[in-house]
Tab-separated table of C-alpha atoms in Angstrom:
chain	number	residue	atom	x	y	z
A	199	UNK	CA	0.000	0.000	0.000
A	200	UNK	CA	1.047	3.794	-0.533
A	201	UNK	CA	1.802	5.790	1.995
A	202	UNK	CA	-1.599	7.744	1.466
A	203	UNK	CA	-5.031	6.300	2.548
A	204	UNK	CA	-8.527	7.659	1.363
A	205	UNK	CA	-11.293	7.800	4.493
A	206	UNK	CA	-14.863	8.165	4.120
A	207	UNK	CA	-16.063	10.735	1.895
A	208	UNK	CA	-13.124	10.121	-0.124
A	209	UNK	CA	-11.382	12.766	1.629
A	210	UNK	CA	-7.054	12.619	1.538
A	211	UNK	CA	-5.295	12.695	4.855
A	212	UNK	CA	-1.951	13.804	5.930
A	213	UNK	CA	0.481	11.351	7.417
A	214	UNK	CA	-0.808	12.485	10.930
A	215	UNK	CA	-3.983	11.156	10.016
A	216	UNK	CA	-5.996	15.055	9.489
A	217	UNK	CA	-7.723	16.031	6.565
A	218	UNK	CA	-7.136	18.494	4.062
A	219	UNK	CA	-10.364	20.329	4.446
A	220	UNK	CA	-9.981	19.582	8.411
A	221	UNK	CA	-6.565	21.532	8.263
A	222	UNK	CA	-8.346	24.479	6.312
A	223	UNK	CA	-11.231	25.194	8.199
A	224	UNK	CA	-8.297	24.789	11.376
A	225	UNK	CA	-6.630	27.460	9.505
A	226	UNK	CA	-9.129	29.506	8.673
A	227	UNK	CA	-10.741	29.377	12.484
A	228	UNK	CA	-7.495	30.475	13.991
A	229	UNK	CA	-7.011	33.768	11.075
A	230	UNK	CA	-10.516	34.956	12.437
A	231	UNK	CA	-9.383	34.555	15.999
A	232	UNK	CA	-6.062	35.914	15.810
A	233	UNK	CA	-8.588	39.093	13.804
A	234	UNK	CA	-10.868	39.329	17.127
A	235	UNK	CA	-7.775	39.158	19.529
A	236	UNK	CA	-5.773	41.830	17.826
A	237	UNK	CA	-9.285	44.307	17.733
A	238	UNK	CA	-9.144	43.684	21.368
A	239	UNK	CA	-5.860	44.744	21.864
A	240	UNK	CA	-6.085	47.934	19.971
A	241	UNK	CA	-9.153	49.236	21.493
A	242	UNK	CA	-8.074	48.293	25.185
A	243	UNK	CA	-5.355	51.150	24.847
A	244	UNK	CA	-7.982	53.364	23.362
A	245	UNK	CA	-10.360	53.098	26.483
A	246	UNK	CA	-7.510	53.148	29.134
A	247	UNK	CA	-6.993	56.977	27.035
A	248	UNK	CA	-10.274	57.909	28.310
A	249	UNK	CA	-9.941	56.514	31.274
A	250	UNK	CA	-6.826	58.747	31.904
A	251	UNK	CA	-8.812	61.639	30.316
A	252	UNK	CA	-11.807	61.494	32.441
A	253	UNK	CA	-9.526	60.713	35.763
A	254	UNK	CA	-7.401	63.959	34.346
A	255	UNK	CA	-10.681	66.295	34.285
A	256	UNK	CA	-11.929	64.995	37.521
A	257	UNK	CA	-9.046	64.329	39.664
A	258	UNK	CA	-6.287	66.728	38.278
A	259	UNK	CA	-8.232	69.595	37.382
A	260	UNK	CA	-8.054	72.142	40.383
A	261	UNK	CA	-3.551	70.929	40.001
A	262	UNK	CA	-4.583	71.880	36.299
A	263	UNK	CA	-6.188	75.608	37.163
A	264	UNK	CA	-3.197	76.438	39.615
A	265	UNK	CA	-0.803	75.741	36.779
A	266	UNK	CA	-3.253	77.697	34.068
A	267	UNK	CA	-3.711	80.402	36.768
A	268	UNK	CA	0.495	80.744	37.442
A	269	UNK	CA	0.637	80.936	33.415
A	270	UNK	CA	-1.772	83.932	33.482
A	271	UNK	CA	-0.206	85.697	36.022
A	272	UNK	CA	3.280	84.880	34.431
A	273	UNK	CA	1.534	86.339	30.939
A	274	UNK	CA	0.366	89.593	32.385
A	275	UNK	CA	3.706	90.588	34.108
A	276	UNK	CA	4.828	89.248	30.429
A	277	UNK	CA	2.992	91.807	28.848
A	278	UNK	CA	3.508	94.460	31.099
A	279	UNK	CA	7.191	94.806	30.586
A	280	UNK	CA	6.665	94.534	26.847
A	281	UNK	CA	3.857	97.682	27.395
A	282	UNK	CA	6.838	99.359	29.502
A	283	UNK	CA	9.111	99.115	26.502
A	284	UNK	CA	7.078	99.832	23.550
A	285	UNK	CA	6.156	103.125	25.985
A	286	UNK	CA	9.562	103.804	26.002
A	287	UNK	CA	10.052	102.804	21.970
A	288	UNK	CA	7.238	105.165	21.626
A	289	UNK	CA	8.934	108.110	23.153
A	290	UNK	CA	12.201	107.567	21.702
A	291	UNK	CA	10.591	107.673	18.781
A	292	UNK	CA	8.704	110.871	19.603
A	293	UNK	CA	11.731	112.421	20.670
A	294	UNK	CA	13.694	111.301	17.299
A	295	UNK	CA	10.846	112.736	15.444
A	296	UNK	CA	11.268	115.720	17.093
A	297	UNK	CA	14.935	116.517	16.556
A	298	UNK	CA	14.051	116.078	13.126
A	299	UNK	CA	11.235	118.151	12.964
A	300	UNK	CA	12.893	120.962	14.828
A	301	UNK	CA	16.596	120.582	13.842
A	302	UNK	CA	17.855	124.101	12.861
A	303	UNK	CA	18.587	123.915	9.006
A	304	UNK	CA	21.906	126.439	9.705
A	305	UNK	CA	25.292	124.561	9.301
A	306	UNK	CA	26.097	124.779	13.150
A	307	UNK	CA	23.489	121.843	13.565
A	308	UNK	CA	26.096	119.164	13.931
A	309	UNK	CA	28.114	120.764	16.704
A	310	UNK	CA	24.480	121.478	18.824
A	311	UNK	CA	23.769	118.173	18.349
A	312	UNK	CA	26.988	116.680	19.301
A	313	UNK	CA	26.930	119.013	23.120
A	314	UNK	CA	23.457	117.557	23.117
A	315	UNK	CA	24.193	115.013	25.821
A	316	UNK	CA	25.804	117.890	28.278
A	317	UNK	CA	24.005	119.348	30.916
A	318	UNK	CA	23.126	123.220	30.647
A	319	UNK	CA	22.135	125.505	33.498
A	320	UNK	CA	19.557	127.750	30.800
A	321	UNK	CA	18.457	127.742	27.243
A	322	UNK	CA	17.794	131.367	25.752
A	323	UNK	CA	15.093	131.794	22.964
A	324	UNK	CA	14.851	135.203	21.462
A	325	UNK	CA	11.874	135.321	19.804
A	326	UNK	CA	12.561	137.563	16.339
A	327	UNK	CA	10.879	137.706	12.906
A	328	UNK	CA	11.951	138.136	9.586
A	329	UNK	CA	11.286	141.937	9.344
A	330	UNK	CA	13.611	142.411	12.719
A	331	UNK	CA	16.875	142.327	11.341
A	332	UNK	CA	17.124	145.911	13.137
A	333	UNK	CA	16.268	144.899	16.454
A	334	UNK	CA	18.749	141.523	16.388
A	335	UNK	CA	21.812	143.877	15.755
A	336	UNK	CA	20.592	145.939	18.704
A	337	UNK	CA	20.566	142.814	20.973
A	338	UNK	CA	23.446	141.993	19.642
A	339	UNK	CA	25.762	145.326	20.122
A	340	UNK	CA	23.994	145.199	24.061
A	341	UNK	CA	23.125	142.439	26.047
A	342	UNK	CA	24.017	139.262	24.281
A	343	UNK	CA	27.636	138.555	23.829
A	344	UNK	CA	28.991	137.977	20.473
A	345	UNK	CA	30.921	135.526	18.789
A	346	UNK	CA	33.686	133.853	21.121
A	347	UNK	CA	32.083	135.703	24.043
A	348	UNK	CA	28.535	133.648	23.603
A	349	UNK	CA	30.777	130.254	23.233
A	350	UNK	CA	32.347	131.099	26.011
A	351	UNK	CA	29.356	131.677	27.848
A	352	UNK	CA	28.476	128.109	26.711
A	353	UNK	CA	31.053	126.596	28.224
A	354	UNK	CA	31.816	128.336	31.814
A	355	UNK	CA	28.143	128.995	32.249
A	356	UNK	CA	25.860	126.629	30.642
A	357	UNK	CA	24.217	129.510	29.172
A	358	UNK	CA	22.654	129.084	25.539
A	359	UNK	CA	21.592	131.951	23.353
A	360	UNK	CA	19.378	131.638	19.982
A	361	UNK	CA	17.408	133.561	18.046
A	362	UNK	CA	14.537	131.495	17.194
A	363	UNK	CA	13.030	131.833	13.783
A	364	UNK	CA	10.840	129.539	11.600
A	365	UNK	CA	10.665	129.641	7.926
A	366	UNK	CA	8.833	131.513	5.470
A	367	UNK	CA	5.256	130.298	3.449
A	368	UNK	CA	7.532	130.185	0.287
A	369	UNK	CA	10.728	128.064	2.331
A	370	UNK	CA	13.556	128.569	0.422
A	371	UNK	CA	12.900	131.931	-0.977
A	372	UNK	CA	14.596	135.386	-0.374
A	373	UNK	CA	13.706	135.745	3.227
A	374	UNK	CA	15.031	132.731	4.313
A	375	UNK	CA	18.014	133.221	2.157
A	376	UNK	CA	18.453	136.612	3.935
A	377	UNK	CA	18.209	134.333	7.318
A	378	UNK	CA	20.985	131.779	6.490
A	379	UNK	CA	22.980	134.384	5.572
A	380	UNK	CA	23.173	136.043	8.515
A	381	UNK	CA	23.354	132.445	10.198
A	382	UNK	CA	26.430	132.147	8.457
A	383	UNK	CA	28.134	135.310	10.073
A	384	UNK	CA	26.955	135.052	13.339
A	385	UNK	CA	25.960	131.351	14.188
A	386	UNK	CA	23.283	132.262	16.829
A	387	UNK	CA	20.038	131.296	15.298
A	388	UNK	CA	17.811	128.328	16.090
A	389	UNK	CA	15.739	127.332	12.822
A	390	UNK	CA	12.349	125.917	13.894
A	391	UNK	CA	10.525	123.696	11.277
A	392	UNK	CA	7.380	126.212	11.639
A	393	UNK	CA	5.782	128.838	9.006
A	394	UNK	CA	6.322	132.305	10.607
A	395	UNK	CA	3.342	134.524	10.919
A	396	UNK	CA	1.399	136.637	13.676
A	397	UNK	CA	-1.647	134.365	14.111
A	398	UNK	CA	0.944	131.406	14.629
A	399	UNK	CA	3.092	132.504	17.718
A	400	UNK	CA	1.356	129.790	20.204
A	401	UNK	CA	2.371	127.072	17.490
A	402	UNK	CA	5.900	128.774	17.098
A	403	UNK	CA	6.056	128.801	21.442
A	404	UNK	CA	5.216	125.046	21.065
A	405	UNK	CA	8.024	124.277	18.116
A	406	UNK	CA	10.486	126.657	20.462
A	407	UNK	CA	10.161	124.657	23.391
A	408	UNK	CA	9.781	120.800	21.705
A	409	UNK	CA	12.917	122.192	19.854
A	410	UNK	CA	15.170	123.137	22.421
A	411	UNK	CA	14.215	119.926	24.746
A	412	UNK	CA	14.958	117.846	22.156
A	413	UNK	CA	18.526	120.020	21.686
A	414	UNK	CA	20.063	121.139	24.723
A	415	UNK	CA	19.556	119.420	28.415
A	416	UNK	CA	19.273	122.439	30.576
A	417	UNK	CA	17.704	122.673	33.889
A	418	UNK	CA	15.485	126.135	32.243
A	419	UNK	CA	14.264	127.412	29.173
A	420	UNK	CA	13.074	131.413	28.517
A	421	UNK	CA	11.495	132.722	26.389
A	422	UNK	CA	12.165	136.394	25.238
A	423	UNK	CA	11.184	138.813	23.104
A	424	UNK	CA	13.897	140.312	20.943
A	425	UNK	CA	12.694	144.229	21.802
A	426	UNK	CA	13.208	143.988	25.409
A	427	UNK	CA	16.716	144.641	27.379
A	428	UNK	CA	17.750	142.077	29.521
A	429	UNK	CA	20.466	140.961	32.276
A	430	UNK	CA	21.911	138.212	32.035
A	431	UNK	CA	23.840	138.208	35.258
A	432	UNK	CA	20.657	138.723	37.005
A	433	UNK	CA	18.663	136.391	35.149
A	434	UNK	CA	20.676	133.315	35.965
A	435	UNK	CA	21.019	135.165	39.828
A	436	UNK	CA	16.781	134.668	39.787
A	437	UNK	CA	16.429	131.058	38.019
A	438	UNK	CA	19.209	129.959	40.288
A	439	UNK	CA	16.969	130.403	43.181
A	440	UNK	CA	14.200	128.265	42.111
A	441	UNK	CA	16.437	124.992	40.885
A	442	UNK	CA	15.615	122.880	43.272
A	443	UNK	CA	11.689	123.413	42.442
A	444	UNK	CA	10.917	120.647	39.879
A	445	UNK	CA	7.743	122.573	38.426
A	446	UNK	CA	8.484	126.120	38.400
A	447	UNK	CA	6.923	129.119	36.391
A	448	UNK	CA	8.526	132.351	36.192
A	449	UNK	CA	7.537	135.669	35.262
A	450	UNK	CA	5.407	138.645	35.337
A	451	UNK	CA	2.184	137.497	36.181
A	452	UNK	CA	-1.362	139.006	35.263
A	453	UNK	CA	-4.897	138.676	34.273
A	454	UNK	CA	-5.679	140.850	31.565
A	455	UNK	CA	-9.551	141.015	30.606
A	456	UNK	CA	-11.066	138.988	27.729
A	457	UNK	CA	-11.413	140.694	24.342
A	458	UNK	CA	-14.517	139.813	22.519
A	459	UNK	CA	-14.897	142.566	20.253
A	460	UNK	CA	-13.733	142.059	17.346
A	461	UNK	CA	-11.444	143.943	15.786
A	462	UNK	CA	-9.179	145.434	18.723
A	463	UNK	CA	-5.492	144.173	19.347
A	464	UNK	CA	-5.552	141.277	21.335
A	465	UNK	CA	-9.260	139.922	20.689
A	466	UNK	CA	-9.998	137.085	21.918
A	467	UNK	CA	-12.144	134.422	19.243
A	468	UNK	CA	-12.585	131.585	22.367
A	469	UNK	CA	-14.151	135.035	24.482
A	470	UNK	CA	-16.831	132.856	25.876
A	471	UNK	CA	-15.009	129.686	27.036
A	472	UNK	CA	-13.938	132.619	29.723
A	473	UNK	CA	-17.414	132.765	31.008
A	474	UNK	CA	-19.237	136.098	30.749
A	475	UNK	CA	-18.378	139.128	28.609
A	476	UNK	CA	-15.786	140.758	30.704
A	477	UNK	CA	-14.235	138.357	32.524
A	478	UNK	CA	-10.374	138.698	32.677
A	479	UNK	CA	-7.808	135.584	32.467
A	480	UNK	CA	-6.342	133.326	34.466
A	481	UNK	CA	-3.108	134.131	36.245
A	482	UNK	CA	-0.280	133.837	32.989
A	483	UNK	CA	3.386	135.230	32.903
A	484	UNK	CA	3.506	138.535	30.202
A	485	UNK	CA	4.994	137.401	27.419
A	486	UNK	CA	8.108	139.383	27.072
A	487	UNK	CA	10.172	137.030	29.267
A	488	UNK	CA	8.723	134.127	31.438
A	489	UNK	CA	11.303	131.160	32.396
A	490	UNK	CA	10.331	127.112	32.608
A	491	UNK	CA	11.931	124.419	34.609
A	492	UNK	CA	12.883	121.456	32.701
A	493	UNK	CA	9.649	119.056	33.834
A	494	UNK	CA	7.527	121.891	32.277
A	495	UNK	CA	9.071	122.413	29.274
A	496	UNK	CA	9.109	118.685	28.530
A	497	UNK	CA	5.468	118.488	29.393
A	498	UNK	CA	4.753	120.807	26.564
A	499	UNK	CA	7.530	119.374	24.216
A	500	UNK	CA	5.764	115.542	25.152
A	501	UNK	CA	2.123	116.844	24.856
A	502	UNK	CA	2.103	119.646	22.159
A	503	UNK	CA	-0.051	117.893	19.622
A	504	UNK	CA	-3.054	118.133	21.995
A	505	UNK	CA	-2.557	121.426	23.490
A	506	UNK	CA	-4.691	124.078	22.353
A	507	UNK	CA	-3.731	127.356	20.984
A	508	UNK	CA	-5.641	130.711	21.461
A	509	UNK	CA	-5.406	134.028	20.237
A	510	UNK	CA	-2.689	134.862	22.170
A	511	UNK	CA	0.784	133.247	22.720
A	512	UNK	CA	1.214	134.106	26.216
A	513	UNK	CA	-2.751	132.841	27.290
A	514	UNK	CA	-1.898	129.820	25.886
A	515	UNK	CA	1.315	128.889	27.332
A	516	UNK	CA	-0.518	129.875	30.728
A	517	UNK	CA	-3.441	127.951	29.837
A	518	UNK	CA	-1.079	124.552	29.318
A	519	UNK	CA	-0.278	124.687	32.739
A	520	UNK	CA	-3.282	125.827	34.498
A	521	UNK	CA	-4.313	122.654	34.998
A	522	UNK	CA	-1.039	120.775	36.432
A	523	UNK	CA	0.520	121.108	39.751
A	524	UNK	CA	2.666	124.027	38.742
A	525	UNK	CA	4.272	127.138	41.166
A	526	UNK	CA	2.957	130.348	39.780
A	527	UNK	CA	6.436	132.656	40.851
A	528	UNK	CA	5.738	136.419	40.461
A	529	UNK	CA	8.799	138.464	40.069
A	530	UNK	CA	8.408	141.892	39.205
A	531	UNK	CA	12.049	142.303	38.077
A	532	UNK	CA	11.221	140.446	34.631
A	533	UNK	CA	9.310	143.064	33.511
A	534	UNK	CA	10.653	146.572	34.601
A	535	UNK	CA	10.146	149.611	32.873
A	536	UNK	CA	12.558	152.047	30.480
A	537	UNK	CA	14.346	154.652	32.351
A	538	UNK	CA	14.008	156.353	34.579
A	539	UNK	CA	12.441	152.980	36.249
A	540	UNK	CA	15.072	151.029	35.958
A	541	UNK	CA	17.482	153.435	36.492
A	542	UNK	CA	16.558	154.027	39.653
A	543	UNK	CA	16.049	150.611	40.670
A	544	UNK	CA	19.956	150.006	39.569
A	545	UNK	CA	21.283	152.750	41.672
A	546	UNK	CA	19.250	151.806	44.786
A	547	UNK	CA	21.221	148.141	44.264
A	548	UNK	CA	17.957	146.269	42.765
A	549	UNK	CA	19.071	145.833	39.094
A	550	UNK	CA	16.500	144.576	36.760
A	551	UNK	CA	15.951	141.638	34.933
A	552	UNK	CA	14.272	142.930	31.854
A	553	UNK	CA	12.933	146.273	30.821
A	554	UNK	CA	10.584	147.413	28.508
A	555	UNK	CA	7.539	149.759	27.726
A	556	UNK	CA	4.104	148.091	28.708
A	557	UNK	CA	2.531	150.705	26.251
A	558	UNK	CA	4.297	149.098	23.487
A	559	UNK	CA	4.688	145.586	24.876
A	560	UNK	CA	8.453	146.143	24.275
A	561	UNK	CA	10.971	148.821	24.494
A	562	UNK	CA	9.011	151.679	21.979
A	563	UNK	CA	11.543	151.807	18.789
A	564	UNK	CA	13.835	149.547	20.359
A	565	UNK	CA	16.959	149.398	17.547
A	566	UNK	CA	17.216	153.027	18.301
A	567	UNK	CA	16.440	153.382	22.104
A	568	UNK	CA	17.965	150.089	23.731
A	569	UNK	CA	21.569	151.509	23.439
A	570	UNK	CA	20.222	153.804	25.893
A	571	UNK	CA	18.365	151.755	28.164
A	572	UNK	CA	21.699	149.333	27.825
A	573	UNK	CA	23.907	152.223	29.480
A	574	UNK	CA	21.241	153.748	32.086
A	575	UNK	CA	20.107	150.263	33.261
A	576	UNK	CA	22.732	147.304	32.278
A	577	UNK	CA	24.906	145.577	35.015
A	578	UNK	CA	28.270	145.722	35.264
A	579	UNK	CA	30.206	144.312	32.064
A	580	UNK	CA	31.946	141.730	34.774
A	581	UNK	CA	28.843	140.800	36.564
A	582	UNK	CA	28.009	138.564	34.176
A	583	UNK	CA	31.309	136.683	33.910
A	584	UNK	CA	31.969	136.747	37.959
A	585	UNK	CA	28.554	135.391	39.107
A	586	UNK	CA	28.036	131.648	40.035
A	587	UNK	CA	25.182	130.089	39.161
């Protein structure tokens, strides 16, 4: 016999004595079972997940909120610091902006800026137009020093001296031509990036005081007018007195009435933001000559986009800081009169600070008459150079 046999059925074996069809269906049994077993072991992982997820939510949760709640806290100190510096990105900015906006055009714009970082005792803005050529050489042949003199005066003193003049509606033409060329022999102007005009002094006051900020560190600015007769040695004698005052406003205070008629010098347009018809001013320095400390003239410089302007320059520089913790100081020495007023005020020992003519809101024809007030009523030509600020 062969090796193979043949069962009932007809069926073939194998030599262990199992069918063909018997090892099949063995075969096939144990694929579908070795199927059901793997399913089971892929979905067992699956519901031990959510098993860890729900124990997560309802075991771990408040561990969960302590962590979320250290993250927030983490975040808003996070953001704070990056609000801190983008405030200070901001006002480096501003004050970028504003060196270019107010750098003087003249050629001695490198060497300001390069002394920019040194500390000043006072910043000097003469106010001037471009019909005043007159009344700068007057100023110049009395009370402000000239040429080595005025750098000198930089240097011991901390004392800086600029015209201040914008430019012209046509920029570029023959009046600012006329400017830069008297820039170029004497080197004291300040060029502000401002149209000149009458109706635009507030604006120009604003530009002034941005400008020299951004310039010159000093611990004051003043403002003057370019027909008045000043000190020197007597102005830094005053300031000096108030430098440890961190908000300080000096001048010639008074509280003129409120113009609403139209048509006289110094109307008023904003009359009834005053209150009634009649009503006179706040307290405000004349604005001849009124001095700043440092704080306040960066106030202005940091907030001059949003500070308003009315009719007249010196209302509106008092106006800025009627409404901030600011010392009003009166001194009637910034605003004496012409001889023989401050004459005699220089021979009793009280010299002046400024003189002019109220009637004229300046010294009346001042190109021709300040020689005169310079002799009657200047300090001595040393006290300038032998007082210590």
């Amino acid at each position: 016999m062969s090796g193979k046999s043949r069962g009932m059925g007809g069926g073939e074996y194998t030599k262990n004595g199992m069918s063909r069809n018997m090892a099949f269906m063995l075969c096939l049994c144990s694929f579908f079972a070795g199927m059901v077993f793997t399913n089971r072991m892929w979905t067992v992982p699956e519901g031990k997940d959510e098993d860890a997820q729900i124990n997560l939510k309802s075991e771990n949760y408040p561990k969960l909120n302590i962590v979320q709640q250290n993250t927030n806290d983490s975040m808003g100190s996070l953001d704070d610091r990056i609000s801190k510096l983008e405030m200070k990105l901001t006002a480096a900015r501003a004050e970028h902006e504003s060196i270019i906006r107010g750098s003087p055009k003249s050629a001695n714009f490198k060497k300001v800026e390069t002394n920019a970082k040194r500390k000043y005792f006072v910043v000097i803005g003469i106010n001037t137009a471009f019909s005043s050529r007159k009344r700068r050489d007057s100023v110049r042949a009395t009370w402000m020093p000239q040429g080595e003199k005025r750098k000198k005066l930089e240097e011991e003193k901390g004392i800086v001296m600029r015209f201040v003049i914008g430019h012209s509606s046509t920029s570029g033409g023959i009046l600012d031509k006329a400017i830069e060329a008297e820039e170029t022999r004497h080197g004291d102007f300040l060029r502000l990036d401002h149209v000149e005009g009458y109706l635009e002094l507030s604006a120009k006051t604003k530009t002034y005081f941005s400008t020299a900020v951004s310039l010159w560190d000093a611990e004051f600015y003043v403002k003057v007018d370019d027909d008045i007769h000043v000190n020197l040695a007597m102005l830094g004698t005053t300031l000096a007195r108030h430098r440890m005052k961190p908000r300080v406003y000096i001048g010639c205070m008074k509280s003129g009435p409120v113009l609403a008629r139209k048509g006289v010098r110094y109307h008023e347009p904003e009359y009834w933001k005053f209150g009634e018809v009649g009503n006179k001013y706040f307290r405000h320095a004349t604005g001849q000559l009124y001095a700043l400390s440092k704080d306040l003239a960066t106030y202005i410089s940091t907030n001059q986009p949003i500070l308003h302007k009315y009719a007249n320059e010196d209302v509106s520089l008092g106006s800025w800081l009627i409404g901030i913790d600011v010392e009003h100081v009166d001194d009637r020495r910034l605003c004496c009169g012409t001889p023989p007023d401050c004459e005699w005020k220089a021979q009793a020992g009280n010299v002046c600070v400024a003189s002019f003519d109220w009637k004229c809101s300046g010294i009346c024809k001042s190109a021709e008459r300040i020689m005169d007030v310079h002799q009657r009523c200047g300090e001595d030509k040393n006290a300038l150079w032998s007082a210590s600020f």
